[in-house]
CSV table of C-alpha atoms in Angstrom, one decimal:
chain,number,residue,atom,x,y,z
A,1,MET,CA,115.2,-40.3,63.1
A,2,THR,CA,115.3,-41.2,66.8
A,3,SER,CA,118.5,-39.3,67.5
A,4,SER,CA,117.3,-36.3,65.6
A,5,THR,CA,114.0,-36.3,67.6
A,6,GLY,CA,115.9,-36.7,70.8
A,7,ALA,CA,118.2,-33.8,69.9
A,8,GLU,CA,115.3,-31.6,69.1
A,9,HIS,CA,113.6,-32.5,72.4
A,10,GLY,CA,116.8,-31.7,74.2
A,11,ALA,CA,117.2,-28.4,72.5
A,12,SER,CA,113.5,-27.6,73.3
A,13,ALA,CA,114.1,-28.5,76.9
A,14,SER,CA,117.2,-26.4,77.1
A,15,ALA,CA,115.4,-23.4,75.6
A,16,SER,CA,112.5,-23.9,78.0
A,17,ALA,CA,115.0,-23.9,80.9
A,18,ALA,CA,116.7,-20.8,79.6
A,19,HIS,CA,113.4,-19.0,79.0
A,20,PRO,CA,110.8,-20.6,81.3
A,21,ALA,CA,107.1,-19.9,80.7
A,22,PRO,CA,105.8,-16.9,82.6
A,23,THR,CA,103.8,-17.7,85.7
A,24,LEU,CA,101.6,-15.7,88.0
A,25,GLU,CA,103.5,-12.7,89.5
A,26,LYS,CA,105.1,-13.8,92.8
A,27,GLY,CA,104.9,-11.6,95.9
A,28,ALA,CA,102.6,-9.1,94.3
A,29,ILE,CA,99.8,-9.2,96.9
A,30,GLY,CA,100.0,-8.3,100.6
A,31,THR,CA,97.6,-9.0,103.5
A,32,GLY,CA,95.6,-5.8,102.8
A,33,ASP,CA,95.1,-6.7,99.2
A,34,LEU,CA,93.8,-10.2,100.1
A,35,VAL,CA,91.4,-8.7,102.6
A,36,PHE,CA,90.1,-6.3,100.0
A,37,PHE,CA,89.6,-9.2,97.5
A,38,VAL,CA,87.6,-11.2,100.1
A,39,VAL,CA,85.5,-8.5,101.6
A,40,ALA,CA,84.8,-6.8,98.3
A,41,ALA,CA,83.6,-10.1,96.9
A,42,ALA,CA,81.2,-10.4,99.8
A,43,ALA,CA,79.8,-7.0,98.8
A,44,PRO,CA,78.8,-5.7,102.3
A,45,LEU,CA,76.5,-2.9,101.0
A,46,THR,CA,74.7,-5.1,98.6
A,47,VAL,CA,74.2,-7.8,101.3
A,48,MET,CA,73.0,-5.3,103.9
A,49,ALA,CA,70.8,-3.2,101.7
A,50,GLY,CA,69.6,-5.9,99.4
A,51,VAL,CA,69.6,-9.2,101.4
A,52,ALA,CA,69.4,-8.3,105.1
A,53,PRO,CA,65.8,-7.1,104.9
A,54,LEU,CA,64.9,-10.6,103.6
A,55,ALA,CA,66.7,-12.2,106.5
A,56,ILE,CA,64.9,-9.9,109.0
A,57,GLY,CA,61.6,-10.7,107.4
A,58,MET,CA,62.2,-14.4,107.9
A,59,ALA,CA,63.8,-14.5,111.4
A,60,GLY,CA,63.0,-11.1,112.9
A,61,GLN,CA,65.2,-10.5,115.9
A,62,GLY,CA,67.1,-13.7,115.2
A,63,ALA,CA,68.8,-12.2,112.1
A,64,PRO,CA,71.7,-10.4,113.8
A,65,LEU,CA,72.9,-13.5,115.6
A,66,GLY,CA,72.4,-15.5,112.4
A,67,TYR,CA,75.2,-13.6,110.7
A,68,LEU,CA,77.3,-13.9,113.8
A,69,VAL,CA,76.9,-17.7,114.1
A,70,SER,CA,77.6,-18.1,110.4
A,71,GLY,CA,80.8,-16.1,110.8
A,72,LEU,CA,81.9,-18.1,113.8
A,73,LEU,CA,81.4,-21.3,111.9
A,74,LEU,CA,83.6,-20.1,109.1
A,75,ILE,CA,86.2,-19.0,111.6
A,76,VAL,CA,86.3,-22.5,112.9
A,77,PHE,CA,86.6,-23.7,109.3
A,78,ALA,CA,89.4,-21.2,108.7
A,79,ALA,CA,91.4,-22.7,111.6
A,80,GLY,CA,92.0,-25.9,109.7
A,81,PHE,CA,91.9,-24.2,106.2
A,82,THR,CA,94.8,-21.9,107.1
A,83,ALA,CA,96.7,-24.7,108.7
A,84,MET,CA,96.7,-26.5,105.4
A,85,SER,CA,97.6,-23.3,103.5
A,86,ARG,CA,101.1,-23.7,104.8
A,87,TYR,CA,101.6,-26.8,102.7
A,88,VAL,CA,99.3,-26.2,99.7
A,89,ARG,CA,99.6,-23.1,97.6
A,90,ASN,CA,97.6,-23.3,94.4
A,91,ALA,CA,95.5,-20.9,92.4
A,92,GLY,CA,92.9,-23.6,92.3
A,93,ALA,CA,92.4,-23.3,96.1
A,94,PHE,CA,89.7,-25.7,97.1
A,95,TYR,CA,90.6,-28.0,94.2
A,96,ALA,CA,94.2,-28.4,95.5
A,97,TYR,CA,93.1,-28.8,99.2
A,98,ILE,CA,90.5,-31.4,98.4
A,99,GLY,CA,92.9,-33.2,96.0
A,100,ARG,CA,95.6,-33.4,98.7
A,101,GLY,CA,93.2,-34.5,101.5
A,102,LEU,CA,90.6,-36.6,99.9
A,103,GLY,CA,92.4,-37.8,96.7
A,104,ARG,CA,93.0,-36.4,93.3
A,105,PRO,CA,89.7,-37.7,91.7
A,106,ALA,CA,87.7,-35.8,94.4
A,107,GLY,CA,89.9,-32.8,93.9
A,108,VAL,CA,89.3,-32.7,90.1
A,109,GLY,CA,85.6,-33.2,90.7
A,110,SER,CA,85.5,-30.3,93.1
A,111,ALA,CA,87.5,-28.1,90.6
A,112,TYR,CA,84.9,-28.4,88.0
A,113,VAL,CA,82.2,-27.6,90.5
A,114,ALA,CA,84.2,-24.6,91.8
A,115,LEU,CA,84.7,-23.4,88.3
A,116,LEU,CA,81.0,-23.5,87.6
A,117,ALA,CA,80.2,-21.8,91.0
A,118,TYR,CA,82.6,-18.9,90.5
A,119,ASN,CA,81.5,-18.3,86.9
A,120,ALA,CA,77.8,-18.5,87.9
A,121,ILE,CA,78.3,-16.0,90.7
A,122,GLU,CA,80.3,-13.6,88.5
A,123,VAL,CA,77.9,-13.6,85.5
A,124,GLY,CA,75.0,-13.1,87.9
A,125,LEU,CA,76.7,-10.2,89.6
A,126,LEU,CA,77.4,-8.6,86.3
A,127,ALA,CA,73.7,-8.7,85.4
A,128,ALA,CA,72.8,-7.3,88.9
A,129,PHE,CA,75.4,-4.5,88.3
A,130,GLY,CA,73.6,-3.6,85.1
A,131,TRP,CA,70.2,-3.7,86.8
A,132,PHE,CA,71.3,-1.6,89.8
A,133,THR,CA,73.0,1.0,87.5
A,134,GLU,CA,70.0,1.3,85.2
A,135,SER,CA,67.6,2.0,88.1
A,136,GLY,CA,70.1,4.2,90.1
A,137,PHE,CA,71.0,6.3,87.0
A,138,ARG,CA,67.3,6.7,86.1
A,139,ASP,CA,66.3,7.8,89.6
A,140,LEU,CA,69.1,10.3,89.9
A,141,THR,CA,69.0,11.8,86.3
A,142,GLY,CA,65.7,10.7,84.8
A,143,VAL,CA,67.5,9.2,81.9
A,144,LEU,CA,66.9,5.5,81.1
A,145,ILE,CA,69.9,3.6,79.7
A,146,PRO,CA,69.2,-0.1,79.4
A,147,TRP,CA,70.8,-2.5,82.0
A,148,TRP,CA,72.6,-4.4,79.3
A,149,VAL,CA,74.5,-1.3,78.1
A,150,TRP,CA,75.8,-0.8,81.7
A,151,ALA,CA,76.6,-4.5,82.0
A,152,LEU,CA,78.6,-4.5,78.8
A,153,ALA,CA,80.5,-1.3,79.9
A,154,GLY,CA,81.2,-2.9,83.2
A,155,LEU,CA,82.4,-6.1,81.6
A,156,LEU,CA,84.8,-4.1,79.4
A,157,VAL,CA,86.4,-2.4,82.4
A,158,ILE,CA,86.5,-5.7,84.4
A,159,GLY,CA,88.2,-7.5,81.5
A,160,VAL,CA,90.8,-4.8,81.2
A,161,LEU,CA,91.5,-4.8,85.0
A,162,GLY,CA,91.7,-8.6,84.9
A,163,TRP,CA,94.3,-8.4,82.1
A,164,LEU,CA,96.4,-5.9,83.9
A,165,LYS,CA,98.4,-6.4,87.1
A,166,VAL,CA,96.5,-7.9,89.9
A,167,THR,CA,97.6,-5.1,92.2
A,168,LEU,CA,95.5,-2.6,90.2
A,169,SER,CA,92.4,-4.7,90.8
A,170,ALA,CA,93.2,-4.7,94.5
A,171,LYS,CA,93.4,-0.9,94.5
A,172,VAL,CA,90.1,-0.6,92.8
A,173,LEU,CA,88.5,-3.0,95.2
A,174,GLY,CA,90.0,-1.2,98.1
A,175,VAL,CA,88.5,2.2,97.1
A,176,ALA,CA,85.0,0.6,96.4
A,177,LEU,CA,85.1,-1.3,99.7
A,178,VAL,CA,86.0,1.7,101.9
A,179,LEU,CA,83.2,3.8,100.3
A,180,GLU,CA,80.5,1.2,100.8
A,181,VAL,CA,81.6,0.5,104.4
A,182,LEU,CA,81.7,4.3,105.1
A,183,ILE,CA,78.1,4.8,103.9
A,184,LEU,CA,76.9,2.1,106.2
A,185,LEU,CA,78.8,3.7,109.1
A,186,VAL,CA,77.1,7.0,108.2
A,187,PHE,CA,73.7,5.2,108.5
A,188,GLU,CA,74.7,3.6,111.8
A,189,ALA,CA,76.0,6.9,113.2
A,190,GLY,CA,72.7,8.6,112.2
A,191,VAL,CA,70.8,6.0,114.2
A,192,PHE,CA,73.0,6.5,117.2
A,193,ALA,CA,72.7,10.3,116.9
A,194,HIS,CA,68.9,9.9,117.3
A,195,GLY,CA,69.3,7.9,120.5
A,196,GLY,CA,69.8,4.4,118.9
A,197,GLY,CA,66.4,4.1,117.4
A,198,PRO,CA,62.8,4.9,118.4
A,199,HIS,CA,63.1,3.0,121.6
A,200,GLY,CA,66.9,3.4,122.2
A,201,PRO,CA,69.5,0.6,121.7
A,202,GLU,CA,67.6,-2.7,122.1
A,203,PHE,CA,70.2,-5.1,123.4
A,204,GLY,CA,67.5,-7.8,123.9
A,205,VAL,CA,67.7,-8.4,120.1
A,206,LEU,CA,71.0,-10.1,120.7
A,207,SER,CA,69.5,-12.8,122.9
A,208,PRO,CA,70.4,-16.3,121.7
A,209,GLY,CA,66.8,-17.3,122.4
A,210,HIS,CA,65.7,-15.5,119.2
A,211,LEU,CA,67.6,-18.2,117.2
A,212,LEU,CA,64.6,-20.4,118.0
A,213,ASN,CA,62.2,-18.2,116.1
A,214,GLY,CA,60.4,-19.6,113.1
A,215,GLY,CA,62.1,-18.8,109.8
A,216,VAL,CA,65.6,-19.1,111.2
A,217,GLY,CA,66.5,-22.0,108.9
A,218,GLY,CA,65.8,-19.9,105.8
A,219,MET,CA,67.6,-16.9,107.3
A,220,PHE,CA,70.8,-19.0,107.8
A,221,VAL,CA,70.8,-19.7,104.0
A,222,LEU,CA,71.0,-16.0,103.4
A,223,ALA,CA,73.5,-15.4,106.2
A,224,ILE,CA,76.0,-18.0,105.1
A,225,GLY,CA,75.7,-16.8,101.5
A,226,ALA,CA,76.9,-13.4,102.7
A,227,PHE,CA,80.4,-14.8,103.3
A,228,VAL,CA,80.8,-16.5,99.9
A,229,GLY,CA,84.2,-15.8,98.4
A,230,PHE,CA,86.4,-15.8,101.4
A,231,GLU,CA,88.5,-18.7,100.0
A,232,ALA,CA,90.0,-16.0,97.7
A,233,THR,CA,92.9,-15.7,100.2
A,234,ALA,CA,94.0,-19.2,99.1
A,235,ILE,CA,93.3,-18.5,95.4
A,236,TYR,CA,96.0,-15.8,95.5
A,237,ALA,CA,98.5,-17.8,97.6
A,238,GLU,CA,100.8,-18.2,94.5
A,239,GLU,CA,100.9,-14.4,94.1
A,240,ALA,CA,101.1,-13.4,97.8
A,241,ARG,CA,104.0,-12.2,99.7
A,242,GLU,CA,105.0,-14.6,102.5
A,243,PRO,CA,101.8,-16.7,101.9
A,244,GLU,CA,102.4,-18.7,105.1
A,245,ARG,CA,101.6,-15.5,107.0
A,246,THR,CA,99.5,-13.4,104.7
A,247,VAL,CA,96.9,-16.1,103.8
A,248,PRO,CA,96.0,-17.1,107.4
A,249,ARG,CA,96.1,-13.5,108.6
A,250,ALA,CA,93.9,-12.2,105.7
A,251,THR,CA,91.5,-15.0,106.1
A,252,TYR,CA,90.9,-14.4,109.8
A,253,ILE,CA,90.7,-10.6,109.4
A,254,ALA,CA,88.2,-10.8,106.5
A,255,VAL,CA,85.9,-13.3,108.1
A,256,ALA,CA,86.0,-11.7,111.5
A,257,PHE,CA,85.4,-8.2,110.0
A,258,LEU,CA,82.4,-9.5,108.0
A,259,ALA,CA,80.9,-11.4,110.9
A,260,LEU,CA,81.1,-8.4,113.3
A,261,PHE,CA,80.1,-5.8,110.7
A,262,TYR,CA,77.2,-7.8,109.4
A,263,THR,CA,75.9,-8.5,112.9
A,264,PHE,CA,76.2,-4.9,114.1
A,265,THR,CA,74.6,-3.5,110.9
A,266,VAL,CA,71.6,-5.8,111.0
A,267,TRP,CA,71.2,-5.0,114.7
A,268,MET,CA,71.2,-1.3,113.8
A,269,ILE,CA,68.6,-1.8,111.0
A,270,ILE,CA,66.3,-3.5,113.5
A,271,ASN,CA,67.0,-0.7,116.0
A,272,ALA,CA,66.1,1.9,113.4
A,273,TYR,CA,62.5,0.5,113.1
A,274,GLY,CA,62.2,-0.9,116.6
A,275,ALA,CA,62.5,-4.6,117.5
A,276,GLY,CA,58.7,-5.0,117.4
A,277,ASP,CA,58.2,-3.4,114.1
A,278,ALA,CA,61.3,-4.3,112.0
A,279,GLN,CA,60.0,-7.7,110.9
A,280,ARG,CA,56.7,-6.2,109.8
A,281,ALA,CA,58.5,-3.5,107.9
A,282,ALA,CA,60.7,-6.0,106.2
A,283,ASN,CA,57.7,-8.0,105.1
A,284,GLY,CA,55.8,-5.0,104.0
A,285,ASP,CA,55.5,-3.4,100.5
A,286,GLY,CA,58.6,-1.3,101.0
A,287,GLY,CA,60.7,-4.0,102.7
A,288,GLY,CA,63.2,-4.1,99.9
A,289,ASP,CA,64.0,-0.4,100.5
A,290,MET,CA,63.9,-0.4,104.3
A,291,VAL,CA,67.7,0.3,104.6
A,292,PHE,CA,67.5,3.2,102.1
A,293,ALA,CA,64.4,4.6,103.9
A,294,ALA,CA,66.1,4.3,107.3
A,295,THR,CA,69.2,6.0,106.0
A,296,GLU,CA,67.2,8.9,104.6
A,297,ARG,CA,65.3,9.2,107.9
A,298,PHE,CA,68.3,9.1,110.3
A,299,ALA,CA,71.2,10.4,108.1
A,300,GLY,CA,69.5,12.5,105.4
A,301,ALA,CA,68.5,12.3,101.8
A,302,TRP,CA,72.1,12.9,100.7
A,303,ALA,CA,73.2,9.7,102.5
A,304,ALA,CA,70.4,7.7,100.9
A,305,ASP,CA,71.3,9.0,97.4
A,306,ALA,CA,75.0,8.2,98.1
A,307,MET,CA,73.9,4.7,99.1
A,308,GLN,CA,72.0,4.3,95.9
A,309,LEU,CA,75.2,5.1,94.0
A,310,LEU,CA,77.5,3.0,96.1
A,311,ILE,CA,75.4,-0.1,95.8
A,312,ILE,CA,76.4,0.1,92.1
A,313,THR,CA,80.1,0.2,92.9
A,314,SER,CA,79.6,-2.6,95.5
A,315,ALA,CA,78.1,-4.8,92.8
A,316,PHE,CA,80.9,-3.8,90.4
A,317,ALA,CA,83.6,-4.6,93.0
A,318,ALA,CA,82.0,-8.0,93.8
A,319,THR,CA,81.9,-8.8,90.1
A,320,LEU,CA,85.6,-7.9,89.6
A,321,ALA,CA,86.6,-10.0,92.6
A,322,PHE,CA,84.7,-13.1,91.4
A,323,HIS,CA,86.0,-12.5,87.8
A,324,ASN,CA,89.6,-12.7,89.2
A,325,GLY,CA,88.8,-15.8,91.2
A,326,ALA,CA,87.2,-17.5,88.2
A,327,THR,CA,90.1,-16.7,85.9
A,328,ARG,CA,92.5,-18.3,88.4
A,329,TYR,CA,90.5,-21.5,88.5
A,330,PHE,CA,90.6,-21.5,84.6
A,331,TYR,CA,94.4,-20.9,84.9
A,332,ALA,CA,95.0,-23.7,87.4
A,333,LEU,CA,93.0,-26.3,85.5
A,334,GLY,CA,94.5,-25.3,82.1
A,335,ARG,CA,98.0,-25.5,83.6
A,336,GLU,CA,97.3,-29.1,84.8
A,337,GLY,CA,95.7,-30.2,81.5
A,338,LEU,CA,92.2,-30.6,83.0
A,339,LEU,CA,91.0,-27.9,80.6
A,340,PRO,CA,92.7,-26.7,77.4
A,341,ARG,CA,96.3,-25.9,78.3
A,342,ARG,CA,96.1,-22.4,76.7
A,343,LEU,CA,94.1,-21.4,79.7
A,344,GLY,CA,97.3,-21.9,81.8
A,345,ARG,CA,99.2,-19.2,79.9
A,346,VAL,CA,100.3,-16.0,81.7
A,347,THR,CA,101.3,-12.7,80.1
A,348,ALA,CA,105.0,-11.9,80.8
A,349,ARG,CA,104.3,-8.2,81.0
A,350,THR,CA,101.5,-8.2,83.7
A,351,GLY,CA,101.6,-11.7,85.2
A,352,SER,CA,97.9,-12.2,84.5
A,353,PRO,CA,96.2,-15.3,83.2
A,354,ALA,CA,95.3,-13.5,80.0
A,355,VAL,CA,93.7,-16.4,78.0
A,356,ALA,CA,91.5,-17.2,81.1
A,357,VAL,CA,90.5,-13.6,81.3
A,358,VAL,CA,89.3,-13.6,77.7
A,359,VAL,CA,87.4,-16.9,78.1
A,360,GLN,CA,85.7,-15.8,81.3
A,361,SER,CA,84.8,-12.5,79.8
A,362,ALA,CA,83.3,-14.3,76.8
A,363,ILE,CA,81.1,-16.4,79.1
A,364,ALA,CA,79.9,-13.2,80.8
A,365,LEU,CA,79.2,-11.6,77.5
A,366,LEU,CA,77.2,-14.7,76.4
A,367,THR,CA,75.1,-14.6,79.6
A,368,VAL,CA,74.2,-10.9,79.0
A,369,VAL,CA,73.2,-11.7,75.4
A,370,VAL,CA,71.1,-14.7,76.3
A,371,THR,CA,69.4,-12.7,79.1
A,372,LEU,CA,68.6,-10.0,76.6
A,373,ILE,CA,67.3,-12.3,73.9
A,374,ALA,CA,65.2,-14.4,76.3
A,375,GLY,CA,63.7,-11.2,77.7
A,376,VAL,CA,64.0,-12.3,81.3
A,377,ASP,CA,64.7,-10.0,84.3
A,378,PRO,CA,68.4,-9.6,84.9
A,379,TYR,CA,68.0,-9.4,88.7
A,380,SER,CA,65.2,-11.8,89.6
A,381,VAL,CA,66.2,-14.5,87.0
A,382,THR,CA,69.8,-14.1,85.9
A,383,PHE,CA,71.3,-12.9,89.2
A,384,LEU,CA,69.2,-14.9,91.6
A,385,TRP,CA,69.2,-18.2,89.6
A,386,THR,CA,72.9,-18.2,88.9
A,387,ASN,CA,73.8,-17.2,92.4
A,388,GLY,CA,71.6,-20.0,93.8
A,389,THR,CA,73.8,-22.5,91.9
A,390,GLY,CA,77.0,-20.7,92.7
A,391,ILE,CA,76.4,-20.3,96.5
A,392,LEU,CA,75.5,-24.0,96.8
A,393,GLY,CA,78.5,-25.0,94.8
A,394,VAL,CA,80.9,-22.9,97.0
A,395,MET,CA,79.2,-24.3,100.2
A,396,LEU,CA,79.8,-27.9,98.9
A,397,MET,CA,83.4,-27.1,98.3
A,398,GLN,CA,83.8,-25.6,101.8
A,399,ALA,CA,82.4,-28.8,103.3
A,400,CYS,CA,84.6,-31.0,101.2
A,401,ALA,CA,87.6,-28.8,102.0
A,402,ALA,CA,86.9,-29.2,105.8
A,403,LEU,CA,87.0,-33.0,105.4
A,404,ALA,CA,90.1,-32.6,103.3
A,405,VAL,CA,91.9,-30.8,106.1
A,406,PHE,CA,91.1,-33.7,108.4
A,407,GLY,CA,92.3,-36.2,105.8
A,408,PHE,CA,95.5,-34.3,105.1
A,409,PHE,CA,96.6,-34.2,108.8
A,410,ARG,CA,95.1,-37.6,109.8
A,411,ARG,CA,98.4,-39.5,109.8
A,412,ASP,CA,100.7,-36.6,110.6
A,413,ARG,CA,99.6,-33.5,112.4
A,414,ARG,CA,103.0,-31.9,111.6
A,415,GLY,CA,103.2,-30.5,115.1
A,416,LEU,CA,99.9,-28.6,114.9
A,417,PRO,CA,97.4,-28.9,117.8
A,418,VAL,CA,94.6,-31.5,117.6
A,419,TRP,CA,91.9,-28.9,118.0
A,420,ARG,CA,93.0,-27.1,114.8
A,421,VAL,CA,93.5,-30.1,112.4
A,422,VAL,CA,91.0,-32.5,113.8
A,423,PHE,CA,88.2,-31.0,115.8
A,424,ALA,CA,87.9,-27.7,113.9
A,425,PRO,CA,87.6,-29.3,110.5
A,426,LEU,CA,85.1,-31.9,111.7
A,427,VAL,CA,83.0,-29.4,113.5
A,428,SER,CA,82.9,-27.0,110.6
A,429,PHE,CA,82.1,-29.9,108.2
A,430,ALA,CA,79.1,-30.9,110.4
A,431,GLY,CA,77.9,-27.3,110.6
A,432,LEU,CA,78.3,-26.7,106.8
A,433,ALA,CA,76.5,-30.0,106.1
A,434,VAL,CA,73.5,-28.8,108.1
A,435,LEU,CA,73.5,-25.4,106.3
A,436,ILE,CA,73.8,-27.2,102.9
A,437,GLY,CA,70.7,-29.2,103.8
A,438,LEU,CA,68.9,-26.1,104.8
A,439,ALA,CA,70.0,-24.3,101.6
A,440,CYS,CA,68.7,-27.2,99.4
A,441,VAL,CA,65.3,-27.3,101.2
A,442,ASN,CA,65.0,-23.5,101.1
A,443,LEU,CA,66.6,-22.8,97.8
A,444,ASP,CA,63.5,-21.0,96.6
A,445,LEU,CA,64.4,-18.3,99.2
A,446,LEU,CA,67.5,-17.6,97.2
A,447,THR,CA,66.2,-18.1,93.7
A,448,GLY,CA,62.5,-17.3,93.9
A,449,ALA,CA,62.0,-20.1,91.4
A,450,THR,CA,59.7,-23.2,91.3
A,451,PRO,CA,60.9,-26.6,92.6
A,452,GLY,CA,61.4,-27.8,89.1
A,453,VAL,CA,63.6,-24.9,88.2
A,454,ASN,CA,65.6,-25.3,91.4
A,455,ALA,CA,66.1,-29.0,90.6
A,456,VAL,CA,67.6,-28.0,87.3
A,457,LEU,CA,69.8,-25.4,88.9
A,458,LEU,CA,71.2,-28.0,91.4
A,459,ALA,CA,71.7,-30.8,88.8
A,460,PRO,CA,75.0,-29.5,87.3
A,461,LEU,CA,76.7,-29.8,90.7
A,462,PRO,CA,76.7,-33.6,91.1
A,463,VAL,CA,77.1,-34.1,87.3
A,464,LEU,CA,80.2,-32.0,87.1
A,465,PHE,CA,81.7,-33.6,90.3
A,466,SER,CA,81.2,-37.0,88.8
A,467,LEU,CA,82.6,-35.9,85.4
A,468,GLY,CA,85.7,-34.6,87.3
A,469,ILE,CA,86.2,-37.9,89.0
A,470,ALA,CA,86.0,-39.7,85.6
A,471,VAL,CA,88.5,-37.3,84.0
A,472,ALA,CA,91.0,-37.8,86.9
A,473,LEU,CA,90.7,-41.6,86.6
A,474,ARG,CA,91.2,-41.5,82.9
A,475,VAL,CA,94.4,-39.4,83.4
A,476,ARG,CA,95.6,-41.9,85.9
A,477,ARG,CA,95.2,-44.7,83.4
A,478,HIS,CA,96.7,-43.0,80.4
A,479,ASP,CA,99.3,-40.7,81.9
A,480,PRO,CA,100.4,-41.6,85.5
A,481,ALA,CA,103.1,-38.8,85.5
A,482,ALA,CA,100.5,-36.1,84.7
A,483,TYR,CA,98.2,-37.6,87.3
A,484,ALA,CA,101.0,-37.3,89.9
A,485,ARG,CA,101.4,-33.6,89.1
A,486,LEU,CA,97.7,-32.7,89.7
A,487,THR,CA,97.1,-30.3,92.6
A,488,THR,CA,100.8,-29.2,92.6
A,489,THR,CA,102.1,-25.7,91.8
A,490,ASP,CA,104.8,-24.7,89.3
A,491,ALA,CA,107.3,-24.3,92.1
A,492,GLU,CA,106.6,-27.9,93.3
A,493,ARG,CA,107.3,-29.3,89.9
A,494,VAL,CA,110.8,-27.9,89.6
């Protein structure tokens, strides 16, 4: 019996070696693709047209620099993050970084939190896509098609794109991103064509003194949330060409572009109304439409109509980007046995994590159905509530990853400068910790919910982190070999 079993095991191992299980497609993604994934996930048009008015309403003239300071903080974070990317390439991204720098139990805990965060953001964005499409299609055609029909149609397309080669998703995201950036540039050009606003370009808006205005704390919550998703550069490291170059390059390009573009666009929105009137306009009855109204005034009705359409594609692109990110977390955790191993399967034909795509799509479908049955608003409840949880979850992972960079290089800097692997991660951790505190105190600004609801939305984060630690410790007791493989890639296991 023993010899027979051993022979069968040997034959199985030989067959596995001759026909290894398919993995994510190597070398499929370049720097440009990574930038598209990151910036499209940030949804610049949705952020500027839908969220920036709220930030202006809170902080007034302090809003433009709020986006710039948030971007600079994340660039400091990226200095250490990209240094570690040379040594850690895993579709689980933050999970692998934290596991290597702070220990595998913390890494597994963070993986469960990251999985929740990415799924929460994705399903919320899908609901928002349906909501934007319903209202936009009704305004342009007079025909009302319920939001959930649009959401299900979007989910079908996103599921198909997720199943196919990742390069196709990159192309779709690239087209959507270029269009939404172009329409914002049309708005900005219109403002400049009219002399830079009612009072000309007001450079005093960019004075650091405005960061002392009341409401700046709440504004920073919205500003830092505008960058969520930039870790996608690391998520796709296993699929990138020359990841030691493409991941750092794409990270810096994406964060720098977003920081400068957000800052300039918010400054132009304020210029369009005048520095003294912008905050009042943002807090007025039409504050939510102030970007569309300014676009119609300075660039024409056609531009405002185009912006209404492109905010739909912006929401779709962001949903697709987070869908791909969430499926790769499912894949990474399934591959390592922290979730059912079927999730770690990849299709040989397209190199996509097919089972993870189906599971993630099923979660999104369930969210649409629950929202519909409960009769709640898809934007003010489903989108805002899930994104409140998701953004806080990602911010927590960023802070933990910053500490992990310091921990990873603490004994051996591997020839890298001290500012990059010591000071940068510690400074970014301190900054992120402050912003997390502000986000928790001002969570109602993100969710519009009561303190009780906000407490419920935050509760899963520490619960899942603790559960992950418990799972990792259990694996260490019962299967030390499997525990040693956690946070590694397929290539590192060979």
